[in-house]
PDB file of C-alpha atoms and ligand atoms in Angstrom:
ATOM      1  CA  MET A   1      14.802 -40.004  -7.046  1.00 79.00           C
ATOM      2  CA  LYS A   2      13.713 -40.864  -3.510  1.00 85.00           C
ATOM      3  CA  VAL A   3      10.043 -40.577  -2.612  1.00 93.00           C
ATOM      4  CA  LEU A   4       8.193 -40.981   0.666  1.00 96.00           C
ATOM      5  CA  VAL A   5       4.653 -42.323   0.300  1.00 98.00           C
ATOM      6  CA  VAL A   6       2.356 -41.693   3.282  1.00 98.00           C
ATOM      7  CA  GLU A   7      -0.859 -43.623   2.664  1.00 97.00           C
ATOM      8  CA  ASP A   8      -2.859 -45.863   4.986  1.00 97.00           C
ATOM      9  CA  GLU A   9      -4.943 -47.779   2.452  1.00 96.00           C
ATOM     10  CA  ALA A  10      -2.852 -50.850   1.716  1.00 96.00           C
ATOM     11  CA  LYS A  11      -4.222 -51.321  -1.799  1.00 95.00           C
ATOM     12  CA  ILE A  12      -3.421 -47.784  -2.888  1.00 95.00           C
ATOM     13  CA  ALA A  13      -0.069 -47.812  -1.131  1.00 97.00           C
ATOM     14  CA  ASP A  14       0.876 -51.058  -2.855  1.00 96.00           C
ATOM     15  CA  PHE A  15       0.060 -49.937  -6.362  1.00 94.00           C
ATOM     16  CA  VAL A  16       1.683 -46.538  -5.874  1.00 96.00           C
ATOM     17  CA  CYS A  17       4.874 -47.977  -4.386  1.00 96.00           C
ATOM     18  CA  ALA A  18       5.094 -50.740  -6.992  1.00 96.00           C
ATOM     19  CA  GLY A  19       4.435 -48.305  -9.844  1.00 94.00           C
ATOM     20  CA  LEU A  20       7.082 -45.870  -8.622  1.00 93.00           C
ATOM     21  CA  ARG A  21       9.669 -48.612  -8.076  1.00 90.00           C
ATOM     22  CA  GLU A  22       9.018 -49.920 -11.559  1.00 90.00           C
ATOM     23  CA  GLN A  23       9.960 -46.471 -12.873  1.00 85.00           C
ATOM     24  CA  GLY A  24      13.213 -46.484 -10.945  1.00 83.00           C
ATOM     25  CA  PHE A  25      12.158 -44.439  -7.914  1.00 86.00           C
ATOM     26  CA  THR A  26      13.477 -45.321  -4.477  1.00 85.00           C
ATOM     27  CA  VAL A  27      10.368 -45.554  -2.306  1.00 90.00           C
ATOM     28  CA  GLU A  28       9.706 -45.559   1.417  1.00 93.00           C
ATOM     29  CA  HIS A  29       6.244 -46.075   2.768  1.00 97.00           C
ATOM     30  CA  CYS A  30       4.538 -45.013   5.996  1.00 97.00           C
ATOM     31  CA  ALA A  31       0.989 -46.088   6.832  1.00 97.00           C
ATOM     32  CA  ASN A  32       0.128 -43.337   9.328  1.00 97.00           C
ATOM     33  CA  GLY A  33       0.643 -39.617   9.720  1.00 97.00           C
ATOM     34  CA  THR A  34       2.749 -39.678  12.854  1.00 97.00           C
ATOM     35  CA  GLU A  35       5.339 -41.971  11.339  1.00 97.00           C
ATOM     36  CA  GLY A  36       5.086 -40.081   8.051  1.00 97.00           C
ATOM     37  CA  PHE A  37       5.915 -36.811   9.789  1.00 97.00           C
ATOM     38  CA  GLU A  38       8.910 -38.344  11.554  1.00 96.00           C
ATOM     39  CA  HIS A  39      10.338 -39.752   8.343  1.00 95.00           C
ATOM     40  CA  ALA A  40       9.638 -36.619   6.320  1.00 96.00           C
ATOM     41  CA  SER A  41      11.219 -34.304   8.876  1.00 94.00           C
ATOM     42  CA  GLN A  42      14.472 -36.232   8.715  1.00 89.00           C
ATOM     43  CA  GLY A  43      14.744 -35.038   5.111  1.00 81.00           C
ATOM     44  CA  GLY A  44      16.559 -36.749   2.283  1.00 81.00           C
ATOM     45  CA  TYR A  45      13.498 -37.151   0.029  1.00 88.00           C
ATOM     46  CA  ASP A  46      13.082 -35.522  -3.349  1.00 87.00           C
ATOM     47  CA  ALA A  47       9.307 -35.544  -2.950  1.00 94.00           C
ATOM     48  CA  ILE A  48       6.553 -36.682  -0.595  1.00 97.00           C
ATOM     49  CA  VAL A  49       3.237 -38.219  -1.668  1.00 98.00           C
ATOM     50  CA  LEU A  50       0.895 -37.466   1.199  1.00 97.00           C
ATOM     51  CA  ASP A  51      -2.627 -38.758   1.726  1.00 96.00           C
ATOM     52  CA  ILE A  52      -4.940 -36.402   3.622  1.00 94.00           C
ATOM     53  CA  MET A  53      -7.130 -38.864   5.546  1.00 92.00           C
ATOM     54  CA  LEU A  54      -4.672 -40.753   7.725  1.00 95.00           C
ATOM     55  CA  PRO A  55      -4.714 -42.429  11.111  1.00 95.00           C
ATOM     56  CA  GLY A  56      -2.591 -40.639  13.686  1.00 92.00           C
ATOM     57  CA  ARG A  57      -1.792 -37.214  12.328  1.00 95.00           C
ATOM     58  CA  ASP A  58      -3.827 -36.263   9.225  1.00 95.00           C
ATOM     59  CA  GLY A  59      -2.055 -35.196   6.054  1.00 96.00           C
ATOM     60  CA  LEU A  60      -2.767 -31.474   6.400  1.00 95.00           C
ATOM     61  CA  SER A  61      -1.365 -31.452   9.921  1.00 96.00           C
ATOM     62  CA  VAL A  62       1.731 -33.306   8.715  1.00 97.00           C
ATOM     63  CA  LEU A  63       2.192 -30.769   5.912  1.00 96.00           C
ATOM     64  CA  LYS A  64       1.694 -27.820   8.231  1.00 95.00           C
ATOM     65  CA  GLY A  65       4.188 -29.258  10.719  1.00 95.00           C
ATOM     66  CA  LEU A  66       6.793 -29.856   8.020  1.00 94.00           C
ATOM     67  CA  ARG A  67       6.572 -26.365   6.554  1.00 91.00           C
ATOM     68  CA  LYS A  68       6.669 -24.869  10.043  1.00 90.00           C
ATOM     69  CA  ALA A  69       9.828 -26.853  10.750  1.00 89.00           C
ATOM     70  CA  GLY A  70      11.374 -25.489   7.559  1.00 86.00           C
ATOM     71  CA  VAL A  71      11.178 -28.758   5.601  1.00 88.00           C
ATOM     72  CA  ALA A  72      10.701 -27.601   2.009  1.00 86.00           C
ATOM     73  CA  THR A  73      10.519 -31.021   0.314  1.00 91.00           C
ATOM     74  CA  PRO A  74       7.909 -30.857  -2.472  1.00 93.00           C
ATOM     75  CA  VAL A  75       4.586 -32.440  -1.465  1.00 96.00           C
ATOM     76  CA  ILE A  76       1.830 -33.918  -3.634  1.00 96.00           C
ATOM     77  CA  LEU A  77      -1.397 -34.387  -1.692  1.00 95.00           C
ATOM     78  CA  LEU A  78      -3.726 -37.285  -2.408  1.00 94.00           C
ATOM     79  CA  THR A  79      -7.304 -36.173  -1.922  1.00 89.00           C
ATOM     80  CA  ALA A  80     -10.678 -37.823  -2.145  1.00 82.00           C
ATOM     81  CA  ARG A  81     -12.858 -36.616  -4.990  1.00 67.00           C
ATOM     82  CA  ASN A  82     -14.944 -34.190  -2.963  1.00 69.00           C
ATOM     83  CA  GLU A  83     -12.342 -32.725  -0.673  1.00 73.00           C
ATOM     84  CA  LEU A  84     -12.204 -29.338  -2.386  1.00 76.00           C
ATOM     85  CA  GLU A  85     -11.706 -27.484   0.874  1.00 82.00           C
ATOM     86  CA  ASP A  86      -8.851 -29.781   1.825  1.00 82.00           C
ATOM     87  CA  ARG A  87      -7.183 -29.143  -1.498  1.00 81.00           C
ATOM     88  CA  VAL A  88      -7.457 -25.392  -1.113  1.00 84.00           C
ATOM     89  CA  GLU A  89      -6.202 -25.590   2.439  1.00 87.00           C
ATOM     90  CA  GLY A  90      -3.412 -27.938   1.406  1.00 87.00           C
ATOM     91  CA  LEU A  91      -2.155 -25.579  -1.272  1.00 86.00           C
ATOM     92  CA  ALA A  92      -2.352 -22.704   1.192  1.00 87.00           C
ATOM     93  CA  LEU A  93      -0.306 -24.720   3.674  1.00 89.00           C
ATOM     94  CA  GLY A  94       2.449 -25.194   1.125  1.00 88.00           C
ATOM     95  CA  ALA A  95       1.555 -28.308  -0.872  1.00 92.00           C
ATOM     96  CA  ASP A  96       3.032 -28.161  -4.370  1.00 91.00           C
ATOM     97  CA  ASP A  97       0.380 -30.194  -6.152  1.00 92.00           C
ATOM     98  CA  TYR A  98      -2.534 -32.536  -5.519  1.00 91.00           C
ATOM     99  CA  LEU A  99      -4.069 -35.537  -7.162  1.00 93.00           C
ATOM    100  CA  ALA A 100      -7.684 -36.632  -6.660  1.00 91.00           C
ATOM    101  CA  LYS A 101      -8.429 -40.296  -6.075  1.00 91.00           C
ATOM    102  CA  PRO A 102      -8.869 -42.466  -8.011  1.00 90.00           C
ATOM    103  CA  PHE A 103      -5.839 -41.742 -10.204  1.00 93.00           C
ATOM    104  CA  PHE A 104      -3.486 -43.576 -12.505  1.00 93.00           C
ATOM    105  CA  VAL A 105      -0.016 -44.145 -11.160  1.00 93.00           C
ATOM    106  CA  GLU A 106       1.324 -42.883 -14.511  1.00 93.00           C
ATOM    107  CA  GLU A 107      -0.201 -39.515 -13.759  1.00 94.00           C
ATOM    108  CA  LEU A 108       1.393 -39.434 -10.316  1.00 96.00           C
ATOM    109  CA  ILE A 109       4.764 -40.240 -11.872  1.00 93.00           C
ATOM    110  CA  ALA A 110       4.385 -37.502 -14.487  1.00 93.00           C
ATOM    111  CA  ARG A 111       3.471 -35.001 -11.753  1.00 93.00           C
ATOM    112  CA  LEU A 112       6.420 -36.071  -9.609  1.00 93.00           C
ATOM    113  CA  HIS A 113       8.840 -35.595 -12.483  1.00 89.00           C
ATOM    114  CA  ALA A 114       7.381 -32.190 -13.327  1.00 89.00           C
ATOM    115  CA  LEU A 115       7.479 -31.120  -9.693  1.00 89.00           C
ATOM    116  CA  VAL A 116      11.062 -32.126  -9.066  1.00 84.00           C
ATOM    117  CA  ARG A 117      12.151 -30.477 -12.314  1.00 81.00           C
ATOM    118  CA  ARG A 118      10.372 -27.284 -11.357  1.00 83.00           C
ATOM    119  CA  VAL A 119      11.813 -27.209  -7.857  1.00 79.00           C
ATOM    120  CA  SER A 120      15.389 -27.901  -8.956  1.00 74.00           C
ATOM    121  CA  GLY A 121      15.030 -25.198 -11.627  1.00 72.00           C
ATOM    122  CA  GLU A 122      13.896 -22.727  -8.989  1.00 69.00           C
ATOM    123  CA  ARG A 123      16.772 -23.670  -6.736  1.00 68.00           C
ATOM    124  CA  GLN A 124      19.302 -22.872  -9.429  1.00 73.00           C
ATOM    125  CA  ASN A 125      17.731 -19.490  -9.831  1.00 80.00           C
ATOM    126  CA  VAL A 126      18.390 -18.618  -6.233  1.00 85.00           C
ATOM    127  CA  LEU A 127      21.850 -17.945  -4.886  1.00 86.00           C
ATOM    128  CA  ALA A 128      22.183 -17.965  -1.130  1.00 87.00           C
ATOM    129  CA  VAL A 129      25.348 -17.269   0.805  1.00 85.00           C
ATOM    130  CA  GLY A 130      24.871 -16.919   4.542  1.00 84.00           C
ATOM    131  CA  LYS A 131      21.981 -14.525   5.115  1.00 86.00           C
ATOM    132  CA  LEU A 132      22.242 -12.992   1.677  1.00 91.00           C
ATOM    133  CA  ARG A 133      19.828 -14.365  -0.866  1.00 91.00           C
ATOM    134  CA  LEU A 134      19.604 -13.446  -4.523  1.00 91.00           C
ATOM    135  CA  ASP A 135      16.823 -14.447  -6.903  1.00 88.00           C
ATOM    136  CA  ARG A 136      17.916 -14.329 -10.539  1.00 80.00           C
ATOM    137  CA  ILE A 137      14.383 -14.374 -11.917  1.00 77.00           C
ATOM    138  CA  SER A 138      12.708 -11.714  -9.798  1.00 83.00           C
ATOM    139  CA  ARG A 139      16.069  -9.942  -9.387  1.00 86.00           C
ATOM    140  CA  GLU A 140      15.425  -9.483  -5.706  1.00 92.00           C
ATOM    141  CA  VAL A 141      18.123  -9.513  -3.077  1.00 94.00           C
ATOM    142  CA  THR A 142      17.485  -9.973   0.612  1.00 94.00           C
ATOM    143  CA  TRP A 143      19.864  -9.661   3.552  1.00 92.00           C
ATOM    144  CA  PHE A 144      18.585 -11.110   6.824  1.00 90.00           C
ATOM    145  CA  GLU A 145      15.241 -11.409   5.021  1.00 89.00           C
ATOM    146  CA  HIS A 146      15.006  -7.670   4.337  1.00 93.00           C
ATOM    147  CA  ALA A 147      14.887  -6.516   0.732  1.00 95.00           C
ATOM    148  CA  VAL A 148      17.997  -4.701  -0.501  1.00 95.00           C
ATOM    149  CA  ASP A 149      17.063  -2.108  -3.098  1.00 95.00           C
ATOM    150  CA  LEU A 150      19.769  -2.414  -5.752  1.00 94.00           C
ATOM    151  CA  THR A 151      20.209  -0.873  -9.181  1.00 92.00           C
ATOM    152  CA  SER A 152      20.648  -3.220 -12.104  1.00 86.00           C
ATOM    153  CA  ARG A 153      24.437  -2.677 -12.118  1.00 88.00           C
ATOM    154  CA  GLU A 154      24.708  -3.277  -8.383  1.00 94.00           C
ATOM    155  CA  PHE A 155      22.650  -6.443  -8.743  1.00 92.00           C
ATOM    156  CA  ASN A 156      24.904  -7.764 -11.507  1.00 88.00           C
ATOM    157  CA  LEU A 157      27.989  -7.008  -9.480  1.00 93.00           C
ATOM    158  CA  ILE A 158      26.815  -8.759  -6.341  1.00 94.00           C
ATOM    159  CA  GLU A 159      25.595 -11.721  -8.396  1.00 89.00           C
ATOM    160  CA  TYR A 160      29.039 -12.028  -9.975  1.00 88.00           C
ATOM    161  CA  LEU A 161      30.739 -11.993  -6.570  1.00 92.00           C
ATOM    162  CA  MET A 162      28.211 -14.374  -5.005  1.00 89.00           C
ATOM    163  CA  ARG A 163      28.793 -16.969  -7.676  1.00 82.00           C
ATOM    164  CA  SER A 164      32.310 -17.556  -6.382  1.00 81.00           C
ATOM    165  CA  PRO A 165      32.341 -17.099  -2.620  1.00 84.00           C
ATOM    166  CA  GLY A 166      35.865 -17.023  -1.234  1.00 87.00           C
ATOM    167  CA  ARG A 167      37.463 -16.231  -4.594  1.00 89.00           C
ATOM    168  CA  VAL A 168      39.197 -12.920  -5.189  1.00 93.00           C
ATOM    169  CA  LEU A 169      37.988 -11.131  -8.312  1.00 93.00           C
ATOM    170  CA  THR A 170      40.135  -8.369  -9.698  1.00 91.00           C
ATOM    171  CA  ARG A 171      38.771  -4.949 -10.610  1.00 89.00           C
ATOM    172  CA  THR A 172      39.473  -5.749 -14.256  1.00 85.00           C
ATOM    173  CA  GLN A 173      37.514  -8.995 -14.091  1.00 84.00           C
ATOM    174  CA  ILE A 174      34.634  -7.201 -12.433  1.00 89.00           C
ATOM    175  CA  LEU A 175      34.742  -4.369 -14.969  1.00 86.00           C
ATOM    176  CA  GLU A 176      34.735  -6.760 -17.899  1.00 78.00           C
ATOM    177  CA  HIS A 177      31.994  -8.893 -16.474  1.00 76.00           C
ATOM    178  CA  VAL A 178      29.654  -6.284 -15.061  1.00 82.00           C
ATOM    179  CA  TRP A 179      30.304  -3.271 -17.305  1.00 78.00           C
ATOM    180  CA  GLY A 180      30.992  -5.431 -20.315  1.00 68.00           C
ATOM    181  CA  TYR A 181      33.574  -3.298 -22.093  1.00 61.00           C
ATOM    182  CA  ASP A 182      37.059  -1.983 -21.596  1.00 61.00           C
ATOM    183  CA  PHE A 183      37.338   0.766 -19.093  1.00 66.00           C
ATOM    184  CA  ASP A 184      40.354   2.791 -18.233  1.00 73.00           C
ATOM    185  CA  PRO A 185      41.891   0.529 -15.568  1.00 68.00           C
ATOM    186  CA  SER A 186      42.379   3.558 -13.343  1.00 75.00           C
ATOM    187  CA  THR A 187      38.646   4.145 -13.149  1.00 83.00           C
ATOM    188  CA  ASN A 188      37.092   3.746  -9.732  1.00 88.00           C
ATOM    189  CA  VAL A 189      33.565   2.781 -10.844  1.00 91.00           C
ATOM    190  CA  VAL A 190      33.932  -0.666  -9.271  1.00 93.00           C
ATOM    191  CA  ASP A 191      34.919   0.753  -5.897  1.00 94.00           C
ATOM    192  CA  VAL A 192      32.134   3.307  -6.031  1.00 95.00           C
ATOM    193  CA  CYS A 193      29.571   0.641  -6.880  1.00 96.00           C
ATOM    194  CA  ILE A 194      30.835  -1.659  -4.094  1.00 96.00           C
ATOM    195  CA  GLN A 195      30.618   1.219  -1.630  1.00 96.00           C
ATOM    196  CA  ARG A 196      26.994   1.805  -2.573  1.00 96.00           C
ATOM    197  CA  ILE A 197      26.111  -1.876  -2.152  1.00 96.00           C
ATOM    198  CA  ARG A 198      27.854  -2.009   1.229  1.00 95.00           C
ATOM    199  CA  LYS A 199      26.011   1.074   2.401  1.00 95.00           C
ATOM    200  CA  LYS A 200      22.653  -0.454   1.457  1.00 95.00           C
ATOM    201  CA  ILE A 201      23.489  -3.717   3.177  1.00 92.00           C
ATOM    202  CA  HIS A 202      24.868  -1.904   6.208  1.00 90.00           C
ATOM    203  CA  SER A 203      21.634   0.060   6.608  1.00 91.00           C
ATOM    204  CA  ILE A 204      19.785  -3.235   7.127  1.00 88.00           C
ATOM    205  CA  ALA A 205      22.120  -4.878   9.629  1.00 83.00           C
ATOM    206  CA  ALA A 206      24.592  -2.311  10.887  1.00 81.00           C
ATOM    207  CA  ASP A 207      26.385  -4.548  13.358  1.00 83.00           C
ATOM    208  CA  VAL A 208      27.102  -7.308  10.848  1.00 84.00           C
ATOM    209  CA  GLU A 209      30.346  -7.430   8.921  1.00 86.00           C
ATOM    210  CA  SER A 210      29.925  -6.716   5.218  1.00 88.00           C
ATOM    211  CA  PRO A 211      29.823  -9.883   3.115  1.00 91.00           C
ATOM    212  CA  ILE A 212      32.032  -8.135   0.543  1.00 94.00           C
ATOM    213  CA  GLU A 213      35.671  -8.059   1.522  1.00 94.00           C
ATOM    214  CA  SER A 214      38.300  -5.762  -0.028  1.00 95.00           C
ATOM    215  CA  VAL A 215      41.555  -7.381  -0.985  1.00 94.00           C
ATOM    216  CA  ARG A 216      44.088  -4.588  -0.991  1.00 91.00           C
ATOM    217  CA  GLY A 217      45.562  -3.815  -4.365  1.00 87.00           C
ATOM    218  CA  VAL A 218      43.715  -6.669  -6.066  1.00 90.00           C
ATOM    219  CA  GLY A 219      39.954  -6.488  -5.909  1.00 94.00           C
ATOM    220  CA  TYR A 220      37.083  -7.952  -3.983  1.00 96.00           C
ATOM    221  CA  ARG A 221      35.972 -11.207  -2.508  1.00 94.00           C
ATOM    222  CA  PHE A 222      32.598 -12.405  -1.319  1.00 93.00           C
ATOM    223  CA  ARG A 223      33.046 -13.953   2.106  1.00 90.00           C
ATOM    224  CA  LYS A 224      32.233 -17.605   2.513  1.00 83.00           C
ATOM    225  CA  LEU A 225      29.400 -17.396   5.002  1.00 72.00           C
ATOM    226  CA  ASP A 226      27.577 -20.368   6.371  1.00 63.00           C
ATOM    227  CA  ALA A 227      23.813 -20.310   6.554  1.00 51.00           C
ATOM    228  CA  GLY A 228      23.770 -19.796  10.304  1.00 45.00           C
ATOM    229  CA  ALA A 229      26.204 -16.861  10.256  1.00 41.00           C
ATOM    230  CA  GLU A 230      24.780 -13.860  12.053  1.00 40.00           C
TER     231      GLU A 230
HETATM  232 CA1   CA B   1      -6.457 -42.506   3.621  1.00 52.05          CA
END
Protein backbone atom coordinates (compact mmCIF):
# COMPACT_ATOMS: atom_id res chain seq x y z
CA MET A 1 0.00 0.00 0.00
CA LYS A 2 1.44 3.36 -1.05
CA VAL A 3 0.79 6.38 1.13
CA LEU A 4 1.61 10.05 0.69
CA VAL A 5 2.27 11.90 3.95
CA VAL A 6 1.97 15.70 3.77
CA GLU A 7 3.19 17.10 7.08
CA ASP A 8 5.55 19.99 7.80
CA GLU A 9 6.51 19.19 11.39
CA ALA A 10 9.63 17.08 11.03
CA LYS A 11 9.10 15.19 14.28
CA ILE A 12 5.58 14.11 13.41
CA ALA A 13 6.51 13.35 9.82
CA ASP A 14 9.41 11.18 10.96
CA PHE A 15 7.43 9.07 13.38
CA VAL A 16 4.52 8.68 10.98
CA CYS A 17 6.72 7.71 8.03
CA ALA A 18 8.85 5.35 10.13
CA GLY A 19 5.77 3.74 11.70
CA LEU A 20 4.11 3.20 8.33
CA ARG A 21 7.27 1.79 6.74
CA GLU A 22 7.66 -0.59 9.65
CA GLN A 23 4.20 -1.94 8.82
CA GLY A 24 5.14 -2.50 5.20
CA PHE A 25 3.67 0.66 3.67
CA THR A 26 5.48 2.42 0.85
CA VAL A 27 5.70 6.04 1.99
CA GLU A 28 6.42 9.34 0.28
CA HIS A 29 6.68 12.52 2.24
CA CYS A 30 6.10 16.17 1.35
CA ALA A 31 6.77 18.97 3.83
CA ASN A 32 4.53 21.65 2.29
CA GLY A 33 1.12 21.91 0.70
CA THR A 34 2.19 23.00 -2.75
CA GLU A 35 4.47 20.03 -3.23
CA GLY A 36 1.89 17.79 -1.57
CA PHE A 37 -0.75 18.85 -4.08
CA GLU A 38 1.58 18.22 -7.01
CA HIS A 39 2.45 14.73 -5.82
CA ALA A 40 -1.12 13.84 -4.90
CA SER A 41 -2.55 15.00 -8.22
CA GLN A 42 -0.22 12.68 -10.10
CA GLY A 43 -2.12 9.81 -8.47
CA GLY A 44 -0.81 6.35 -7.73
CA TYR A 45 -1.39 6.51 -3.95
CA ASP A 46 -3.77 4.28 -2.05
CA ALA A 47 -4.25 6.96 0.59
CA ILE A 48 -3.06 10.43 1.58
CA VAL A 49 -2.33 11.57 5.14
CA LEU A 50 -2.79 15.32 5.02
CA ASP A 51 -1.97 17.85 7.73
CA ILE A 52 -4.19 20.95 7.75
CA MET A 53 -1.73 23.63 8.91
CA LEU A 54 0.95 23.63 6.23
CA PRO A 55 3.30 26.15 4.68
CA GLY A 56 2.47 26.94 1.07
CA ARG A 57 -1.00 25.64 0.38
CA ASP A 58 -2.91 24.59 3.53
CA GLY A 59 -4.36 21.11 3.80
CA LEU A 60 -7.98 22.10 3.17
CA SER A 61 -7.01 23.94 0.00
CA VAL A 62 -5.01 20.92 -1.16
CA LEU A 63 -8.00 18.65 -0.50
CA LYS A 64 -10.41 20.98 -2.26
CA GLY A 65 -8.09 21.23 -5.27
CA LEU A 66 -7.70 17.45 -5.49
CA ARG A 67 -11.42 16.72 -5.35
CA LYS A 68 -12.08 19.47 -7.89
CA ALA A 69 -9.53 17.88 -10.20
CA GLY A 70 -11.30 14.54 -9.83
CA VAL A 71 -8.61 12.90 -7.67
CA ALA A 72 -10.59 10.51 -5.47
CA THR A 73 -7.70 9.06 -3.44
CA PRO A 74 -8.87 8.56 0.16
CA VAL A 75 -7.64 11.32 2.50
CA ILE A 76 -7.12 11.26 6.27
CA LEU A 77 -6.74 14.76 7.69
CA LEU A 78 -4.47 15.46 10.64
CA THR A 79 -5.99 18.17 12.79
CA ALA A 80 -4.97 20.00 15.92
CA ARG A 81 -7.10 19.26 18.96
CA ASN A 82 -9.31 22.33 18.71
CA GLU A 83 -9.82 22.57 14.99
CA LEU A 84 -13.44 21.41 15.03
CA GLU A 85 -14.43 23.76 12.23
CA ASP A 86 -11.56 22.52 10.09
CA ARG A 87 -12.65 18.95 10.63
CA VAL A 88 -16.22 19.70 9.64
CA GLU A 89 -15.05 21.64 6.62
CA GLY A 90 -12.59 18.91 5.72
CA LEU A 91 -15.25 16.23 5.75
CA ALA A 92 -17.51 18.47 3.69
CA LEU A 93 -14.71 18.95 1.17
CA GLY A 94 -14.38 15.21 0.72
CA ALA A 95 -11.96 13.99 3.39
CA ASP A 96 -12.64 10.37 4.31
CA ASP A 97 -11.49 10.51 7.91
CA TYR A 98 -9.54 12.66 10.36
CA LEU A 99 -7.25 12.13 13.28
CA ALA A 100 -6.65 14.71 16.01
CA LYS A 101 -3.11 15.36 17.18
CA PRO A 102 -1.51 13.98 19.23
CA PHE A 103 -2.22 10.43 18.04
CA PHE A 104 -0.59 7.03 18.09
CA VAL A 105 0.79 5.84 14.80
CA GLU A 106 -0.96 2.50 15.44
CA GLU A 107 -4.27 4.29 15.29
CA LEU A 108 -3.35 5.96 12.00
CA ILE A 109 -2.39 2.57 10.57
CA ALA A 110 -5.66 0.99 11.71
CA ARG A 111 -7.61 3.87 10.13
CA LEU A 112 -5.65 3.59 6.89
CA HIS A 113 -6.37 -0.12 6.63
CA ALA A 114 -10.06 0.40 7.37
CA LEU A 115 -10.27 3.23 4.85
CA VAL A 116 -8.61 1.39 2.01
CA ARG A 117 -10.74 -1.69 2.69
CA ARG A 118 -13.89 0.41 2.65
CA VAL A 119 -12.96 2.22 -0.55
CA SER A 120 -11.99 -0.94 -2.44
CA GLY A 121 -15.23 -2.57 -1.27
CA GLU A 122 -17.21 0.36 -2.62
CA ARG A 123 -15.36 0.22 -5.90
CA GLN A 124 -16.33 -3.39 -6.43
CA ASN A 125 -19.92 -2.46 -5.87
CA VAL A 126 -19.86 -0.03 -8.74
CA LEU A 127 -19.68 -1.11 -12.35
CA ALA A 128 -18.78 1.58 -14.83
CA VAL A 129 -18.54 1.14 -18.57
CA GLY A 130 -18.13 4.35 -20.52
CA LYS A 131 -20.75 6.79 -19.28
CA LEU A 132 -22.94 4.09 -17.83
CA ARG A 133 -22.56 3.54 -14.13
CA LEU A 134 -24.28 0.92 -12.02
CA ASP A 135 -24.27 0.76 -8.23
CA ARG A 136 -25.01 -2.73 -6.93
CA ILE A 137 -25.82 -1.58 -3.41
CA SER A 138 -28.18 1.31 -4.08
CA ARG A 139 -29.27 -0.35 -7.34
CA GLU A 140 -29.00 2.93 -9.16
CA VAL A 141 -27.98 3.27 -12.77
CA THR A 142 -26.82 6.49 -14.36
CA TRP A 143 -26.11 7.28 -18.00
CA PHE A 144 -24.19 10.51 -18.59
CA GLU A 145 -24.82 11.20 -14.90
CA HIS A 146 -28.61 11.10 -15.28
CA ALA A 147 -30.53 8.47 -13.34
CA VAL A 148 -32.07 5.70 -15.44
CA ASP A 149 -35.28 4.47 -13.86
CA LEU A 150 -35.15 0.69 -14.26
CA THR A 151 -37.32 -2.12 -12.95
CA SER A 152 -35.63 -4.83 -10.94
CA ARG A 153 -35.57 -7.19 -13.96
CA GLU A 154 -34.13 -4.52 -16.23
CA PHE A 155 -31.48 -3.74 -13.63
CA ASN A 156 -30.47 -7.39 -13.36
CA LEU A 157 -30.27 -7.71 -17.11
CA ILE A 158 -28.08 -4.67 -17.64
CA GLU A 159 -25.86 -5.72 -14.72
CA TYR A 160 -25.38 -9.13 -16.32
CA LEU A 161 -24.40 -7.57 -19.65
CA MET A 162 -22.16 -4.94 -18.04
CA ARG A 163 -20.15 -7.57 -16.23
CA SER A 164 -18.76 -8.83 -19.52
CA PRO A 165 -18.37 -5.90 -21.90
CA GLY A 166 -17.59 -7.05 -25.43
CA ARG A 167 -18.84 -10.59 -24.85
CA VAL A 168 -21.89 -11.89 -26.67
CA LEU A 169 -24.49 -13.41 -24.35
CA THR A 170 -27.12 -15.63 -25.88
CA ARG A 171 -30.83 -15.22 -25.18
CA THR A 172 -30.75 -18.54 -23.34
CA GLN A 173 -27.89 -17.42 -21.11
CA ILE A 174 -29.70 -14.19 -20.36
CA LEU A 175 -32.97 -16.01 -19.67
CA GLU A 176 -31.31 -18.45 -17.30
CA HIS A 177 -29.37 -15.78 -15.51
CA VAL A 178 -31.94 -13.02 -15.25
CA TRP A 179 -35.23 -14.94 -15.19
CA GLY A 180 -33.70 -17.86 -13.36
CA TYR A 181 -35.75 -20.70 -14.82
CA ASP A 182 -36.37 -22.41 -18.11
CA PHE A 183 -38.42 -20.45 -20.52
CA ASP A 184 -39.71 -21.53 -23.85
CA PRO A 185 -36.71 -20.61 -26.02
CA SER A 186 -39.06 -18.96 -28.50
CA THR A 187 -40.16 -16.42 -25.92
CA ASN A 188 -39.27 -12.83 -26.67
CA VAL A 189 -39.13 -11.54 -23.08
CA VAL A 190 -35.41 -10.81 -23.40
CA ASP A 191 -35.88 -8.72 -26.52
CA VAL A 192 -38.80 -6.88 -24.98
CA CYS A 193 -36.82 -6.12 -21.84
CA ILE A 194 -33.80 -4.94 -23.87
CA GLN A 195 -36.06 -2.68 -25.91
CA ARG A 196 -37.39 -1.08 -22.74
CA ILE A 197 -33.89 -0.48 -21.37
CA ARG A 198 -32.75 1.03 -24.67
CA LYS A 199 -35.75 3.33 -24.76
CA LYS A 200 -35.01 4.60 -21.25
CA ILE A 201 -31.35 5.16 -22.07
CA HIS A 202 -32.22 6.77 -25.39
CA SER A 203 -34.53 9.26 -23.67
CA ILE A 204 -31.52 10.58 -21.72
CA ALA A 205 -29.03 10.92 -24.56
CA ALA A 206 -30.84 10.53 -27.86
CA ASP A 207 -27.87 11.14 -30.11
CA VAL A 208 -25.65 8.54 -28.45
CA GLU A 209 -25.45 5.00 -29.74
CA SER A 210 -27.02 2.46 -27.41
CA PRO A 211 -24.45 0.66 -25.26
CA ILE A 212 -26.35 -2.59 -25.86
CA GLU A 213 -25.65 -4.12 -29.23
CA SER A 214 -27.79 -6.80 -30.91
CA VAL A 215 -25.94 -9.71 -32.40
CA ARG A 216 -28.24 -11.10 -35.04
CA GLY A 217 -29.50 -14.58 -34.36
CA VAL A 218 -27.41 -14.95 -31.20
CA GLY A 219 -28.13 -12.44 -28.48
CA TYR A 220 -26.74 -9.26 -27.06
CA ARG A 221 -23.45 -7.66 -26.25
CA PHE A 222 -22.56 -4.71 -24.08
CA ARG A 223 -20.25 -2.46 -26.06
CA LYS A 224 -16.77 -1.90 -24.74
CA LEU A 225 -16.86 1.82 -24.12
CA ASP A 226 -13.98 3.80 -22.78
CA ALA A 227 -14.58 6.32 -20.04
CA GLY A 228 -14.26 9.28 -22.37
CA ALA A 229 -16.72 7.93 -24.95
CA GLU A 230 -19.43 10.45 -25.71
CA1 LIG B 1 1.46 21.45 10.48
